[in-house]
Coordinates of C-alpha atoms and ligand atoms in Angstrom, one line a residue:
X1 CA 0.0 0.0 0.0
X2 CA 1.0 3.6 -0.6
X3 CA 2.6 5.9 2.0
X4 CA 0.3 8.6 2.2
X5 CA -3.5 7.9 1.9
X6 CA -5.2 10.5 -0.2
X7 CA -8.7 11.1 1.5
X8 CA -11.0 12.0 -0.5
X9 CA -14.4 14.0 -0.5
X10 CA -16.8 11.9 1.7
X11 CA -19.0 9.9 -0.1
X12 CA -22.0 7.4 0.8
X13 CA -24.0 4.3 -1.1
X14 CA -26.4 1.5 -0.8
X15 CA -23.7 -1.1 -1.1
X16 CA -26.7 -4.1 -1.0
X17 CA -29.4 -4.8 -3.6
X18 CA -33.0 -2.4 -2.5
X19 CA -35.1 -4.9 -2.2
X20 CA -37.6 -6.4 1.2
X21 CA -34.7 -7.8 3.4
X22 CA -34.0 -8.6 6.8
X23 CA -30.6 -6.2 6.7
X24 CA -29.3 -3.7 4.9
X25 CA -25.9 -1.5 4.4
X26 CA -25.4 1.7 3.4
X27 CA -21.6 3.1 3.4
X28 CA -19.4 6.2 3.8
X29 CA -15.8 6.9 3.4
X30 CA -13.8 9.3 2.7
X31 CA -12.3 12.7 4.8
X32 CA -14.7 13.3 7.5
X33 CA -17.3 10.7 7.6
X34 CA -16.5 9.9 11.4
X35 CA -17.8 13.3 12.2
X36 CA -20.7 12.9 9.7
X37 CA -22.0 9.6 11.6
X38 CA -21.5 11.5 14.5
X39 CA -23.5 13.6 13.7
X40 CA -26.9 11.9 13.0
X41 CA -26.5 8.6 15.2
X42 CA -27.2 8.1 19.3
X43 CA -25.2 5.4 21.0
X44 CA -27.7 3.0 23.1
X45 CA -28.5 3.9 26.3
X46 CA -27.6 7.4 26.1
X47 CA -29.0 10.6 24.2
X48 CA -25.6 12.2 24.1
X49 CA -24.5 12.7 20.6
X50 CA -21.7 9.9 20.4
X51 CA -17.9 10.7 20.4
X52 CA -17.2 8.6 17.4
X53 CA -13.9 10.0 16.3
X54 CA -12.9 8.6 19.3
X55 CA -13.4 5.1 18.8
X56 CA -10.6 2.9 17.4
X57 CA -11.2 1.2 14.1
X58 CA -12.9 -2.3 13.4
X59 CA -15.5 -1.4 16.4
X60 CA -19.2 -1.9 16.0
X61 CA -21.4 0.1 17.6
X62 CA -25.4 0.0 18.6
X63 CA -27.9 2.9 18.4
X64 CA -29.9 4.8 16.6
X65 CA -30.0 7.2 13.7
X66 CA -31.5 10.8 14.3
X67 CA -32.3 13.8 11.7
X68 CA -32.8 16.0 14.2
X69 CA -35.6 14.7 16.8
X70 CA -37.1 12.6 14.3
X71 CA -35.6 8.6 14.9
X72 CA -34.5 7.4 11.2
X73 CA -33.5 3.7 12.4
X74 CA -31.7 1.7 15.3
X75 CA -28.8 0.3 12.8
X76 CA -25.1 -1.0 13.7
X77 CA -22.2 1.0 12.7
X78 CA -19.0 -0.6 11.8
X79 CA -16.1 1.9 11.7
X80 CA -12.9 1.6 9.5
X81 CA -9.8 3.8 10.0
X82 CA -7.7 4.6 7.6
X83 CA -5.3 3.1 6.3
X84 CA -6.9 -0.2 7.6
X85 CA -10.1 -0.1 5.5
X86 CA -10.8 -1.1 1.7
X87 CA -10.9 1.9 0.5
X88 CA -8.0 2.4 2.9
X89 CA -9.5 5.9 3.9
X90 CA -11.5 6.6 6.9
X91 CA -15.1 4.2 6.2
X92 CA -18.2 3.9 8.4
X93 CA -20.6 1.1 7.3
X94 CA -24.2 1.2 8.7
X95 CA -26.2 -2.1 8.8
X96 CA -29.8 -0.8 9.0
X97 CA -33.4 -2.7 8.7
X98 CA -33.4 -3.8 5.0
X99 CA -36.6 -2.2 3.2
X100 CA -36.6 0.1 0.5
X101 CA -37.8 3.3 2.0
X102 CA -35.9 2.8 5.2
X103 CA -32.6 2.2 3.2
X104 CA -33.2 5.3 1.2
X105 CA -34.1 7.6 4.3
X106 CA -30.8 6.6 5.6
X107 CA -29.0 7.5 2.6
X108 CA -30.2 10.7 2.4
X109 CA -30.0 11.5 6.5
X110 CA -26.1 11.1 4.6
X111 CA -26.4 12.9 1.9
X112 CA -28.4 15.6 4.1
X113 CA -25.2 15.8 6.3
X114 CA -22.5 16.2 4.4
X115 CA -21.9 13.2 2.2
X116 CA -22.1 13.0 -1.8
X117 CA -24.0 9.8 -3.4
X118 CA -20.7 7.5 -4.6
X119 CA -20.3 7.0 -8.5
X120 CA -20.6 3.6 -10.2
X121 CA -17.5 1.6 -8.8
X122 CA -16.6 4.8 -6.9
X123 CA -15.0 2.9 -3.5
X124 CA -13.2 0.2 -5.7
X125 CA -11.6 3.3 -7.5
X126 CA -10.5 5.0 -4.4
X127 CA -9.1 1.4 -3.3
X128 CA -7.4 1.0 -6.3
X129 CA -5.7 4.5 -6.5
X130 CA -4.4 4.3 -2.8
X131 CA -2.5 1.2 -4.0
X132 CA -5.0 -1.2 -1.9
X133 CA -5.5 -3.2 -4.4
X134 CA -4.3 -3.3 -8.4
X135 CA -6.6 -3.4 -11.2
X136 CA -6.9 -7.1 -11.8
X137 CA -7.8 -7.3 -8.4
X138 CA -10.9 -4.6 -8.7
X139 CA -11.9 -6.2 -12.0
X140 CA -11.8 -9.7 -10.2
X141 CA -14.3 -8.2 -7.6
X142 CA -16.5 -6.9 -10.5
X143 CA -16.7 -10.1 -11.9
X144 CA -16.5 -12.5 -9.0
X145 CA -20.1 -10.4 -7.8
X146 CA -21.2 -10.7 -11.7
X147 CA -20.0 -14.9 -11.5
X148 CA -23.3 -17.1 -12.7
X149 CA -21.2 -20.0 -12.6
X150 CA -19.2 -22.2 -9.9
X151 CA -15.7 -21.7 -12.8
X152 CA -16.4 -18.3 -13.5
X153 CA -16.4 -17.6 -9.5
X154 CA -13.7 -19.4 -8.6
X155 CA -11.4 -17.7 -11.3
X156 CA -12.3 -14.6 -10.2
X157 CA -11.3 -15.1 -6.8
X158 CA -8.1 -16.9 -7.9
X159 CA -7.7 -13.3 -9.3
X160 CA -8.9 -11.0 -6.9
X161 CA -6.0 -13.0 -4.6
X162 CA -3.7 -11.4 -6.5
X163 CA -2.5 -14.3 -8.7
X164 CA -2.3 -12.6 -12.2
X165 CA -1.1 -9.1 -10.6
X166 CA 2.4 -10.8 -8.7
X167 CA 2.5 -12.8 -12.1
X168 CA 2.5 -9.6 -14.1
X169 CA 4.7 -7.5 -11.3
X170 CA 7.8 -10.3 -11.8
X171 CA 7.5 -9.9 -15.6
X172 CA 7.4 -6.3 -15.2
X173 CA 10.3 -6.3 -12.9
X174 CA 12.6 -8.2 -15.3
X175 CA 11.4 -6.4 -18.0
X176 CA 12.7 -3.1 -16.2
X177 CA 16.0 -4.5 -15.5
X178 CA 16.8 -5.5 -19.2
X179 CA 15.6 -2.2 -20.2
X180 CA 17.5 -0.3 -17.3
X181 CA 20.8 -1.9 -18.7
X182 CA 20.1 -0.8 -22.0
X183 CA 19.4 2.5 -21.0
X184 CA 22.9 2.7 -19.5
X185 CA 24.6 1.3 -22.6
X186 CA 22.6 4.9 -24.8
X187 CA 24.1 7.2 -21.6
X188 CA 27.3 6.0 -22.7
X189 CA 26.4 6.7 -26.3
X190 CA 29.9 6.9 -27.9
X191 CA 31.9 4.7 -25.9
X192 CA 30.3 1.3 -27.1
X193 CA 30.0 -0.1 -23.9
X194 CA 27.4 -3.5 -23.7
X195 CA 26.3 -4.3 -20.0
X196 CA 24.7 -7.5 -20.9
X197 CA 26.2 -9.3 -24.0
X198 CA 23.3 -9.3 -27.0
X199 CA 23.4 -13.1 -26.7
X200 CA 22.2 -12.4 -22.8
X201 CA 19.4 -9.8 -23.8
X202 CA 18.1 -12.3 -26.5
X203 CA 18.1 -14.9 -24.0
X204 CA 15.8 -12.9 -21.4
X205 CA 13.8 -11.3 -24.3
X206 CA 13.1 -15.2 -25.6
X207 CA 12.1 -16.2 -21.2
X208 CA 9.7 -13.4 -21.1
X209 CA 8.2 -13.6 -24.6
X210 CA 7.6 -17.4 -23.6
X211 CA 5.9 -16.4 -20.1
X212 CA 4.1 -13.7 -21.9
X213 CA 3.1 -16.2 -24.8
X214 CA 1.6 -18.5 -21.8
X215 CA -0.9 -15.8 -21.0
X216 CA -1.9 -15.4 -24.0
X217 CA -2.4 -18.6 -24.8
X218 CA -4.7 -19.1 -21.1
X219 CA -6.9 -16.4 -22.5
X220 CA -9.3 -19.4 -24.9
X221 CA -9.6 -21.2 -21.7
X222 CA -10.2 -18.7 -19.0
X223 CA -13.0 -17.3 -21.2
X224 CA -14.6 -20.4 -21.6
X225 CA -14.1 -20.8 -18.0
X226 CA -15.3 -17.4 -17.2
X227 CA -18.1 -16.6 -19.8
X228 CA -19.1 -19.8 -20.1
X229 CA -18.8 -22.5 -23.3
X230 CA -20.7 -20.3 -26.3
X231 CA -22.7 -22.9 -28.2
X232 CA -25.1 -22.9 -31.5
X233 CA -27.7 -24.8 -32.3
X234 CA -28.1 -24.5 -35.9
X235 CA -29.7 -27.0 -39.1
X236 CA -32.8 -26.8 -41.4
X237 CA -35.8 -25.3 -40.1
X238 CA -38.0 -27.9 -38.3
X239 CA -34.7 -30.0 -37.4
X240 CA -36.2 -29.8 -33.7
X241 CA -33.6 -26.9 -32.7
X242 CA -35.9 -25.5 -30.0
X243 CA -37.3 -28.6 -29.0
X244 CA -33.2 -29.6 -28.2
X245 CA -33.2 -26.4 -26.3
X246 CA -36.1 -26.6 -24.2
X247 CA -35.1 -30.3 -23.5
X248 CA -32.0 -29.3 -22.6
X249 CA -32.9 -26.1 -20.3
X250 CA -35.6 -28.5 -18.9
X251 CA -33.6 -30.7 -17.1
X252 CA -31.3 -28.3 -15.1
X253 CA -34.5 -26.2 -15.1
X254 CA -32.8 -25.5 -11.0
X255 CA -30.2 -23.4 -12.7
X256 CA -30.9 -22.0 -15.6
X257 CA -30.6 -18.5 -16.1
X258 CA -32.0 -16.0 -18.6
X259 CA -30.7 -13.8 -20.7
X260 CA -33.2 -12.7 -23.4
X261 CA -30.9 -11.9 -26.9
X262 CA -30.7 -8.5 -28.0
X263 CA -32.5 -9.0 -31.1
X264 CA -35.7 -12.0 -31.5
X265 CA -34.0 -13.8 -33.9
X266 CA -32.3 -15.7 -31.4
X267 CA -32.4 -16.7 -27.6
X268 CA -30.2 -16.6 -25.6
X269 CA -30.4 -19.1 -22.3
X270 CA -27.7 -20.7 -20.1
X271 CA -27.7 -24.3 -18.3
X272 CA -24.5 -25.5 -16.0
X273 CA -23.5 -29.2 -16.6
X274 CA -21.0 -30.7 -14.6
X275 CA -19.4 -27.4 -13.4
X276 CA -19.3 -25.3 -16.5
X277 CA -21.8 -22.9 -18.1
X278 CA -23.2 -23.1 -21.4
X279 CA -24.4 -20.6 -23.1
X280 CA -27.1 -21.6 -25.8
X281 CA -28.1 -19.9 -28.7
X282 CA -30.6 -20.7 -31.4
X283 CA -30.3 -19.4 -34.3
X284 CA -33.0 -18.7 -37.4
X285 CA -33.2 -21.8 -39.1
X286 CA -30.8 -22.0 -42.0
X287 CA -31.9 -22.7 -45.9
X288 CA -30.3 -22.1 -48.8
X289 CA -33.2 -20.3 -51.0
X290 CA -33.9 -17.3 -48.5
X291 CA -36.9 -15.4 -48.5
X292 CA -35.6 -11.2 -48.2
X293 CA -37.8 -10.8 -45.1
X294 CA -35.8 -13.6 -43.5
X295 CA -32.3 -12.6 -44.4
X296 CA -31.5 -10.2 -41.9
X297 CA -32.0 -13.2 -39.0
X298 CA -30.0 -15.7 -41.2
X299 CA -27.3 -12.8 -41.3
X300 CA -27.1 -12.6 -37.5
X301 CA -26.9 -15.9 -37.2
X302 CA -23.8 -16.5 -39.1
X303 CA -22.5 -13.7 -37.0
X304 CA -23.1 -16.0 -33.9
X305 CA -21.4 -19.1 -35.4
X306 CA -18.3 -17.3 -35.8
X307 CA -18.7 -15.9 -32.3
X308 CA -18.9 -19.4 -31.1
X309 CA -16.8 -22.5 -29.3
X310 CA -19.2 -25.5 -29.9
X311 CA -21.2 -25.5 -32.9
X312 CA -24.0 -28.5 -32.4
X313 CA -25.3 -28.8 -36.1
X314 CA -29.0 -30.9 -36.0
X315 CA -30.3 -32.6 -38.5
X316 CA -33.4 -34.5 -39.0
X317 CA -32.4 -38.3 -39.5
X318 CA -35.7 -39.4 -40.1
X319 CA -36.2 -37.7 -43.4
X320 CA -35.8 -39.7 -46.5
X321 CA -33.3 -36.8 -48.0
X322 CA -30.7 -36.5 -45.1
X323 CA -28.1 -37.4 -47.2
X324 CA -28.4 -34.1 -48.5
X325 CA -27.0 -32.3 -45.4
X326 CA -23.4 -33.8 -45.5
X327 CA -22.7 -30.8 -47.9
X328 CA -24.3 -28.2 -45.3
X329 CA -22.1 -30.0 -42.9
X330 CA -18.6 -30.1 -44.8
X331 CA -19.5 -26.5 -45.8
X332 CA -19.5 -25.6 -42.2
X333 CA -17.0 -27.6 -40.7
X334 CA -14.4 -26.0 -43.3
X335 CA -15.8 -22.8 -42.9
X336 CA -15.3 -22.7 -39.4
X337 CA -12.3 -24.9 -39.1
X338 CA -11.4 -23.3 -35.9
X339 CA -14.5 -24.0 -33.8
X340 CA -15.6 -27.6 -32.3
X341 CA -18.3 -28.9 -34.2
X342 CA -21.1 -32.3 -33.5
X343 CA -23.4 -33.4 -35.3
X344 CA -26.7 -34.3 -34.1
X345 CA -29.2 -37.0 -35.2
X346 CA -31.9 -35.8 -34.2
X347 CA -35.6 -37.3 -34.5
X348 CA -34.2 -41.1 -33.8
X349 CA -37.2 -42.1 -32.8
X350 CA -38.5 -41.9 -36.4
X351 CA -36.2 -44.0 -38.3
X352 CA -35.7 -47.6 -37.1
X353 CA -32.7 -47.9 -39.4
X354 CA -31.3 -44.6 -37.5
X355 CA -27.3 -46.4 -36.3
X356 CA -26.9 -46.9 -40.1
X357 CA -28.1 -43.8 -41.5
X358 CA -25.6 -41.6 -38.7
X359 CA -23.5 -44.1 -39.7
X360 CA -23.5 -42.6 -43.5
X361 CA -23.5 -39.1 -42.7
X362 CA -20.1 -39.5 -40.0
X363 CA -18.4 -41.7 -43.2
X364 CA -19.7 -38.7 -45.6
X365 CA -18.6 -36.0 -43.8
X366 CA -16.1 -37.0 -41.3
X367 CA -17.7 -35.5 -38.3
X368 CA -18.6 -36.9 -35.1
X369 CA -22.6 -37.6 -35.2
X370 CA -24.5 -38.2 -32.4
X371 CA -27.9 -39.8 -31.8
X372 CA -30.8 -38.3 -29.6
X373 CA -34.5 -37.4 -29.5
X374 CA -35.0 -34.0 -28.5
X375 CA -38.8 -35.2 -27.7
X376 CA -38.5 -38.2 -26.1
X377 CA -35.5 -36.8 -24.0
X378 CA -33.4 -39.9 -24.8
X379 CA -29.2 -39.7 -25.4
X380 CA -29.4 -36.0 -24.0
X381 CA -26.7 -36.9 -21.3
X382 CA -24.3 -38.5 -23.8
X383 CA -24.8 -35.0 -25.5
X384 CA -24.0 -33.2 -22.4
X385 CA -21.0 -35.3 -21.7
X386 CA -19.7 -35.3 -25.4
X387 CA -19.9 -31.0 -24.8
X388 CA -18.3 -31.0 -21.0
X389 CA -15.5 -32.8 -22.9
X390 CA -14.6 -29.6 -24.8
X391 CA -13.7 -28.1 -20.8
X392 CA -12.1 -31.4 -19.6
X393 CA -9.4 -30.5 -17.6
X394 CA -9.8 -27.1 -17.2
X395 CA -10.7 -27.3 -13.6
X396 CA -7.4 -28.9 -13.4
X397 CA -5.7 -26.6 -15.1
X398 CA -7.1 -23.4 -13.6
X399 CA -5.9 -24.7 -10.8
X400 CA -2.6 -25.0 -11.2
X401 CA -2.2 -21.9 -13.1
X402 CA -3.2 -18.2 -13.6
X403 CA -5.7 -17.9 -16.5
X404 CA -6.2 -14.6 -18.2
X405 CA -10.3 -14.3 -18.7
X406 CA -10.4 -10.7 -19.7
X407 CA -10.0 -9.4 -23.5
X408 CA -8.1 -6.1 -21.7
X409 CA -6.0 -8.0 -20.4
X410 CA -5.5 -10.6 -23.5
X411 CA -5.1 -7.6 -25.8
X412 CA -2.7 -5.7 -23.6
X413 CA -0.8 -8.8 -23.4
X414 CA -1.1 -9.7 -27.4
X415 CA 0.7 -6.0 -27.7
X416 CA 3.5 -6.8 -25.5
X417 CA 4.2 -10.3 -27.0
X418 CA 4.2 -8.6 -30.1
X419 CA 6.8 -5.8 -28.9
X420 CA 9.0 -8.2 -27.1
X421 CA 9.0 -10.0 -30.7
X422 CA 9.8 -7.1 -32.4
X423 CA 12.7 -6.1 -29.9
X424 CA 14.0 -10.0 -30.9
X425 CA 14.0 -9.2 -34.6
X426 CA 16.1 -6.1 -33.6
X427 CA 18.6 -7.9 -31.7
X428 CA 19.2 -10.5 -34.3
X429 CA 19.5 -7.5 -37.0
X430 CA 22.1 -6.2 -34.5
X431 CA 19.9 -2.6 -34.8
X432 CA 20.4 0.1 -32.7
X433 CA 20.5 -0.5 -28.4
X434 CA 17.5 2.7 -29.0
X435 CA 15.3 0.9 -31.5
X436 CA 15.3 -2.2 -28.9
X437 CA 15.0 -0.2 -25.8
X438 CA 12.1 1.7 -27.0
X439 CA 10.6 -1.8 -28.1
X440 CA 11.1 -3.0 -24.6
X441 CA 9.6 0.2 -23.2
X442 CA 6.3 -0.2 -25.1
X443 CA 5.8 -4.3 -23.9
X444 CA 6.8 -2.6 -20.1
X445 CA 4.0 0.0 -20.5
X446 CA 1.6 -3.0 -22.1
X447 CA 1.5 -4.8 -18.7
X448 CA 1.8 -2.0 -16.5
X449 CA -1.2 -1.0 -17.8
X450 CA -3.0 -4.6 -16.9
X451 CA -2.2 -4.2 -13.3
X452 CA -2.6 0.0 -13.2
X453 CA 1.1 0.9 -12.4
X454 CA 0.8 2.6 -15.7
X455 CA -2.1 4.8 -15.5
X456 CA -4.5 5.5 -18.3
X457 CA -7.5 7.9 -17.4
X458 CA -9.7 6.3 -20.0
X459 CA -8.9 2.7 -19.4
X460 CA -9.7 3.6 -15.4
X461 CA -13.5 4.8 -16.3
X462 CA -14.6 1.6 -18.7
X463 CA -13.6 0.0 -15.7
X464 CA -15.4 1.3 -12.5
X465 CA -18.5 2.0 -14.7
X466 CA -19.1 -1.6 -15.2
X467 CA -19.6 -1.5 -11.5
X468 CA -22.9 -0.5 -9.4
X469 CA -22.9 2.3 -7.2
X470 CA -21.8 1.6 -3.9
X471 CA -18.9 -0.6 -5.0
Ligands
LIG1 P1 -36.9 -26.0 -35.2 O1 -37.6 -25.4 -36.3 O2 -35.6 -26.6 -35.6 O3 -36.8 -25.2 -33.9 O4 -37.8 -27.3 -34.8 P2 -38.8 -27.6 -33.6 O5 -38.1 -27.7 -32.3 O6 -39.8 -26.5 -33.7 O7 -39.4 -28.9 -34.0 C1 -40.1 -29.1 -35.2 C2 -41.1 -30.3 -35.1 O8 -40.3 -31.5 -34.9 C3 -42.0 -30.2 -33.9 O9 -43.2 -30.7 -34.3 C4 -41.4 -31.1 -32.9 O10 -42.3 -31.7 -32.0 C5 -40.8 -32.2 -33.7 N1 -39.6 -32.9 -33.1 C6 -38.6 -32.3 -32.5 N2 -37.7 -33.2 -32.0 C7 -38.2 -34.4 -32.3 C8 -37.8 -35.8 -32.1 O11 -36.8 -36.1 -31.4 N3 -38.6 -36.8 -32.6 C9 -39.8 -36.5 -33.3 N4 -40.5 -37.5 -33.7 N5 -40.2 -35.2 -33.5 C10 -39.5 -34.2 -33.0

């Protein structure tokens, strides 16, 4: 933590969801808030106003709140001294009677006296610029609250421990002591001096580059671990897409969660299978004459298969013409090389020769083809265990490593791989110690900025908006 604290303005929230609950919490911080809560509140047992900036931090204390004669709430208040809080300045936080309109009338009696209503992500901010914490960790705590899945939560808290910052601090520090040497070699301009032989600084520069490339690489998986496994359903109109869906949903009705698409040309809806979160789409059915009124949804929809991991392509098997599809299917599987696809028998119910017909279509088009029966529910759990397969592992993995889940931090870390290559080309070309110190310099700032050491105003505000007020 930093030195010297900078306290801020005072400032006050609703740091818990307004809603009918048994308790509530409403918090301050900032230069003066002691006195404000002295102000307004009445220790038990006594109808002196109470000599709060007296207490010592991490006490609780039981009375009431006043504005003026008129009682607002008996309530608890928990005080914080700085630096020993989170935002690390002085913080009171008041646990009050959890209903709207008694939450709110707390608030103001705060506002009334003194305080200003926090921005979005306002006490994460202050946290973060008195060196509490670092940004990956106040991006962890955004998403650890945001988590809708068991992964996604644990990732988050893997992060918010700091993993991913002390990773990035080492890199950083190495990174600064190559460059530092460098540096020294230009002071001496003329004299041709080399403080570490080029054969050492391509050696470090290859280290790095490799650690770097390692975070990068995590990114695939800690998405998929964070956002969950993106998935489309696509085929022919009438295939039994939503039917598949709703089966699907249907079973871990318990969990699901909804998330209604942005346009109604698809749904969005998310199940959790064996630990990790799938996120479902179903697209507009896809044809090859299309109607104009239609087109706009079948647009979209190709939009969402190149957004996504797991691609589950269903075909009817009990039409007499499914033969026909294999080119649909070797279309997409070459067009989207990239992504896992399976292919889904669907209807198996209604072809008693069904084995031999998926048989056909996996010699015909070399996928992997799976039978079920969307209405009948039957070989649904062999589906959901052939797509847990894709995140096999990953537990494991996460585990054992630090996974980079957010495209920030993937893209500031794509930049500096790509500098610290660039600074390799330029020793091997024997360039100038300027041209590869200024290369070094740029990867340096590229993860400086992950963590915050190097600060970028705009990069701060996406941030803390994603957060609610009162965080
Ligand atoms: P979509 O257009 O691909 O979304 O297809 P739907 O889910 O609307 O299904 C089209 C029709 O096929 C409906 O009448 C479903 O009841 C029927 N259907 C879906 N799955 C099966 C199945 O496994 N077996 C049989 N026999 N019919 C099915």
């Amino acid at each position: 933590m930093k030195d010297n604290v900078l306290q801020q303005d005072p400032i006050a929230a609703i740091a818990t969801p307004l809603g009918i609950g048994a308790l509530a919490i409403v918090r301050m911080s900032g230069q003066g808030v002691l006195a404000i809560a002295e102000k307004v509140f009445r220790k038990a047992g006594s109808n002196e106003d109470c000599a709060l900036s007296d207490s010592p931090g991490y006490r609780a204390h039981f009375g009431r709140l006043y504005d003026g004669d008129r009682l607002v709430d008996e309530v608890v208040l928990l005080l914080f001294r700085s630096p020993a809080s989170f935002t690390a300045e002085d913080m009171v936080e008041i646990t009050c009677h959890g209903g709207p309109v008694v939450v709110k009338a707390v608030l103001k009696l705060l506002l009334d006296n003194g305080c200003r209503l926090a921005e979005p992500g306002e006490f994460t901010r202050r946290a973060f610029l008195n060196g509490r914490i670092d940004l990956t960790q106040a991006e962890a705590i955004g998403e650890m609250i945001h988590a809708r899945s068991e992964s996604a939560y644990r990732t988050a808290a893997n992060q918010m421990k700091g993993a991913l910052a002390h990773k990035l601090d080492a890199l950083r520090s190495r990174l600064i002591e190559s460059r530092a040497l460098l540096e020294l070699e230009l002071d001496f301009g003329e004299e041709d001096v080399e403080f570490q032989s080029r054969d050492e600084l391509r050696a470090r520069v290859d280290e790095l580059r490799r650690e770097v490339s390692e975070l990068v690489d995590s990114y695939q998986h800690g998405r998929l671990m964070s956002e969950g496994v993106a998935t489309v359903i696509i085929g022919r109109p009438n295939a039994g897409k939503s039917t598949l869906l709703n089966a699907l949903l249907e079973e871990e009705r318990a969990i699901v969660s909804h998330m209604p698409g942005t346009t109604r040309d698809y749904i969005e809806e998310c199940f959790i299978y064996h630990n990790t979160m799938f996120r479902l789409t179903d697209t507009a059915g896809l044809r090859d004459a299309v109607e104009e009124i239609e087109h706009e949804g079948i647009r979209r929809s190709y939009e969402k298969i190149a957004e996504a991991d797991l691609i589950l392509y269903l075909m009817d098997i009990s039409e007499d013409d499914f033969m026909e599809e294999v080119a649909t299917i070797k279309d997409i599987r070459d067009e989207y090389a990239g992504t896992e696809l399976l292919v889904v028998a669907n209807k198996s119910d209604g072809a008693p020769d069904a084995d031999q017909r998926m048989q056909k279509v996996g010699e015909e088009s070399g996928c992997r083809v799976l039978g079920i029966s969307a209405l009948r529910q039957e070989g649904l759990d062999k589906l959901k265990d052939e797509m847990a397969r894709l995140t096999e592992g990953l537990d494991k993995l996460h585990e054992a490593s630090v996974l980079v889940t957010s495209m920030r931090h993937y893209e500031a870390l794509r930049n500096a791989e790509d500098a610290l290559h660039n600074a390799r080309e330029l020793i091997n070309t024997e360039a100038d110690t300027e041209l590869i110190a200024f290369e070094l310099r740029s990867a340096l700032d590229y993860v400086g900025e992950i963590t915050g050491r190097v600060i970028n105003e705009e990069v701060l505000n996406t941030i803390f908006d994603r957060f609610c007020i009162g965080k």
